[in-house]
Coordinates of C-alpha atoms in Angstrom, one line a residue:
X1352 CA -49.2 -18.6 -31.8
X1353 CA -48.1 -17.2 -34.9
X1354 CA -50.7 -18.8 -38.0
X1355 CA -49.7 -19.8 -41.5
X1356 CA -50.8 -16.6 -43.3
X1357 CA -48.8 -14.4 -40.7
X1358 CA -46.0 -16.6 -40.9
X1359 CA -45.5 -16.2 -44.8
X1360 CA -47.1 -12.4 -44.9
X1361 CA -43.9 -12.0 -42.6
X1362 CA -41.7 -13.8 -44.1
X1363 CA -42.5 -11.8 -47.3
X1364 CA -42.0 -8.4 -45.8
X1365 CA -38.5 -8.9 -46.0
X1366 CA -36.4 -7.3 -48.8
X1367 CA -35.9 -9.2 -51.7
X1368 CA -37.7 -12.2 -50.2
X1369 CA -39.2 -15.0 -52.5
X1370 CA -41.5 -18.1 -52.2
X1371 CA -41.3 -21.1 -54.1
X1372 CA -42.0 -24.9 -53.6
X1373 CA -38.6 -26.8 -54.6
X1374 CA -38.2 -29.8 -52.9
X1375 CA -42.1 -31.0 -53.3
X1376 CA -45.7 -29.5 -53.0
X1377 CA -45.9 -29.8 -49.2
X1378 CA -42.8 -27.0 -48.1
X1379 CA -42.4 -23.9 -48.6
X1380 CA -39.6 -22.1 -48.9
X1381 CA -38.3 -18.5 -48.7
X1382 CA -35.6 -17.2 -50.1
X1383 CA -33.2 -13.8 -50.1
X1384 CA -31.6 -13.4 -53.5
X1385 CA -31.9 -17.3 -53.8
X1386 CA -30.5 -18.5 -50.9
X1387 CA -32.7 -20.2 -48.3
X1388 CA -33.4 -18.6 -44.8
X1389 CA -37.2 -20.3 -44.1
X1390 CA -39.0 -23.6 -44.6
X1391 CA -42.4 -24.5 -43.8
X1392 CA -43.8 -27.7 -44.1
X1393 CA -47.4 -26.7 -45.0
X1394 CA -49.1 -30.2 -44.3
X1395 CA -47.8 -30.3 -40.7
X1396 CA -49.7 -27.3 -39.9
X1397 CA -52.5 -28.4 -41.4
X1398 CA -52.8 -31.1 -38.9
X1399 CA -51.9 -28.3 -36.2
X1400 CA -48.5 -29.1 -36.0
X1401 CA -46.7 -25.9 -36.8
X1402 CA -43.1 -26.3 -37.4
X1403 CA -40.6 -24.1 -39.1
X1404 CA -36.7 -24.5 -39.9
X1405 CA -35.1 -21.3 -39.6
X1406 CA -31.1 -20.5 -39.7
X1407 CA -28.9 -19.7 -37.0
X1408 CA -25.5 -19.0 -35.6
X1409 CA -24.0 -22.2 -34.1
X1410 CA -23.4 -21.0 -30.7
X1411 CA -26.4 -19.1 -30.7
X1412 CA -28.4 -22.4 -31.8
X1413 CA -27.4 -23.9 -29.1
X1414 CA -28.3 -21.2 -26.5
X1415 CA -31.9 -21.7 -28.0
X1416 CA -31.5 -25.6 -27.9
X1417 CA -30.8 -25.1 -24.4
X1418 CA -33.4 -22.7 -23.2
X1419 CA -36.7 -24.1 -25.2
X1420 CA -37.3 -27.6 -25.2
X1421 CA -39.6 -26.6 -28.6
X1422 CA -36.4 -25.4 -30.6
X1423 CA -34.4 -28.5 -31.6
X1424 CA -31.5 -29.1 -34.2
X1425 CA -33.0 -28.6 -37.7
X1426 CA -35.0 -31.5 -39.2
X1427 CA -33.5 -32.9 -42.5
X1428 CA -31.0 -29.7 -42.0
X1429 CA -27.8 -29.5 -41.2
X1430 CA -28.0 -29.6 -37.7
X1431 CA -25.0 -27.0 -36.4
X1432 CA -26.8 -24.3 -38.8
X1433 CA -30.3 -24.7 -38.2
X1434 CA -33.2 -25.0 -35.5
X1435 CA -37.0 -26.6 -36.0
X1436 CA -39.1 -24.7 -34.3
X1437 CA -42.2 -26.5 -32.8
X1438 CA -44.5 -24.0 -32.3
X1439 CA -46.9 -26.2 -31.5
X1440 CA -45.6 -27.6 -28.5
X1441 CA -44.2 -24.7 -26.4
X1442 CA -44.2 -21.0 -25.5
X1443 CA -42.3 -19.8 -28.2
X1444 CA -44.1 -16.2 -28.5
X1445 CA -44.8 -14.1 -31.6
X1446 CA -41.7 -11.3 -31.0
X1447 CA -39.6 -14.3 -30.3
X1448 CA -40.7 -16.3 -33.7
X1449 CA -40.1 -12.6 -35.6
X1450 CA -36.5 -12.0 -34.1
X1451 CA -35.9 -15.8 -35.2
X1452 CA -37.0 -15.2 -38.7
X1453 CA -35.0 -11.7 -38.8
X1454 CA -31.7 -13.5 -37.5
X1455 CA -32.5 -16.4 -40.3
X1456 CA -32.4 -13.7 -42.9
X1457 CA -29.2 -11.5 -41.2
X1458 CA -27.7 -15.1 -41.1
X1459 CA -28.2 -15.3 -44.9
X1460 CA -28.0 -12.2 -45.9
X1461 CA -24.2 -12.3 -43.8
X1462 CA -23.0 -14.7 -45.5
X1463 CA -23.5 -13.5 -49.3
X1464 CA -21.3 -11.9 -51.4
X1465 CA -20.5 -8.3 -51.0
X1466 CA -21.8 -7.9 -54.9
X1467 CA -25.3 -9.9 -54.0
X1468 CA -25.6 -8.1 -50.2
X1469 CA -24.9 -4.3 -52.8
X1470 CA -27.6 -5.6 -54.9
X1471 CA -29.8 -6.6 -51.7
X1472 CA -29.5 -2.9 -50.7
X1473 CA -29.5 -1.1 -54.0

């Protein structure tokens, strides 16, 4: 299983990627350009409860909802765009997590302006 310091090291490897703790002191957040694509509620894997909200396509969501009983609509998220990963409770491997976290970002980075994705890849 993918640890905390991995997690956001990855997270962090992505282009134009920031961290910052909006909503309270407990989750962190990452953002492209200032939109969100990653939140980590630190506290929960501190008790060994690793979870992470990530974004997906709807249909796609649900293909993940239906084939790992550890990916479940997004906690305190809208639910049709995002998944809580419990990575804690099931096989959920470390190239799977990754291509997760990369279709978060694509998700995000997809749906900005043609001005802000020119700027991402300037």
């Amino acid at each position: 299983m993918m640890n905390a310091e991995d997690l956001r090291a990855y997270c962090l490897s992505k282009k134009a990627t920031t961290e910052s703790f909006p909503f309270d002191e407990d989750t962190l957040v990452f953002k492209v350009l200032g939109k969100l694509f990653a939140l980590v509620p630190l506290k929960k894997w501190e008790k060994g409860e690793a979870v992470i909200n990530l974004k997906a396509d709807p249909e796609y969501a649900l293909e993940l909802r239906a084939s790992y009983e550890s990916i479940r609509p997004g906690f305190h998220m809208n639910k049709k765009h995002w998944n809580t990963l419990y990575l804690h409770e099931g096989p959920l491997d470390m190239p799977l997590v990754k291509s997760l976290i990369d279709h978060s970002y694509d998700m995000v980075v997809k749906g900005m302006t043609k001005k802000m994705r020119a700027q991402l890849n300037s």
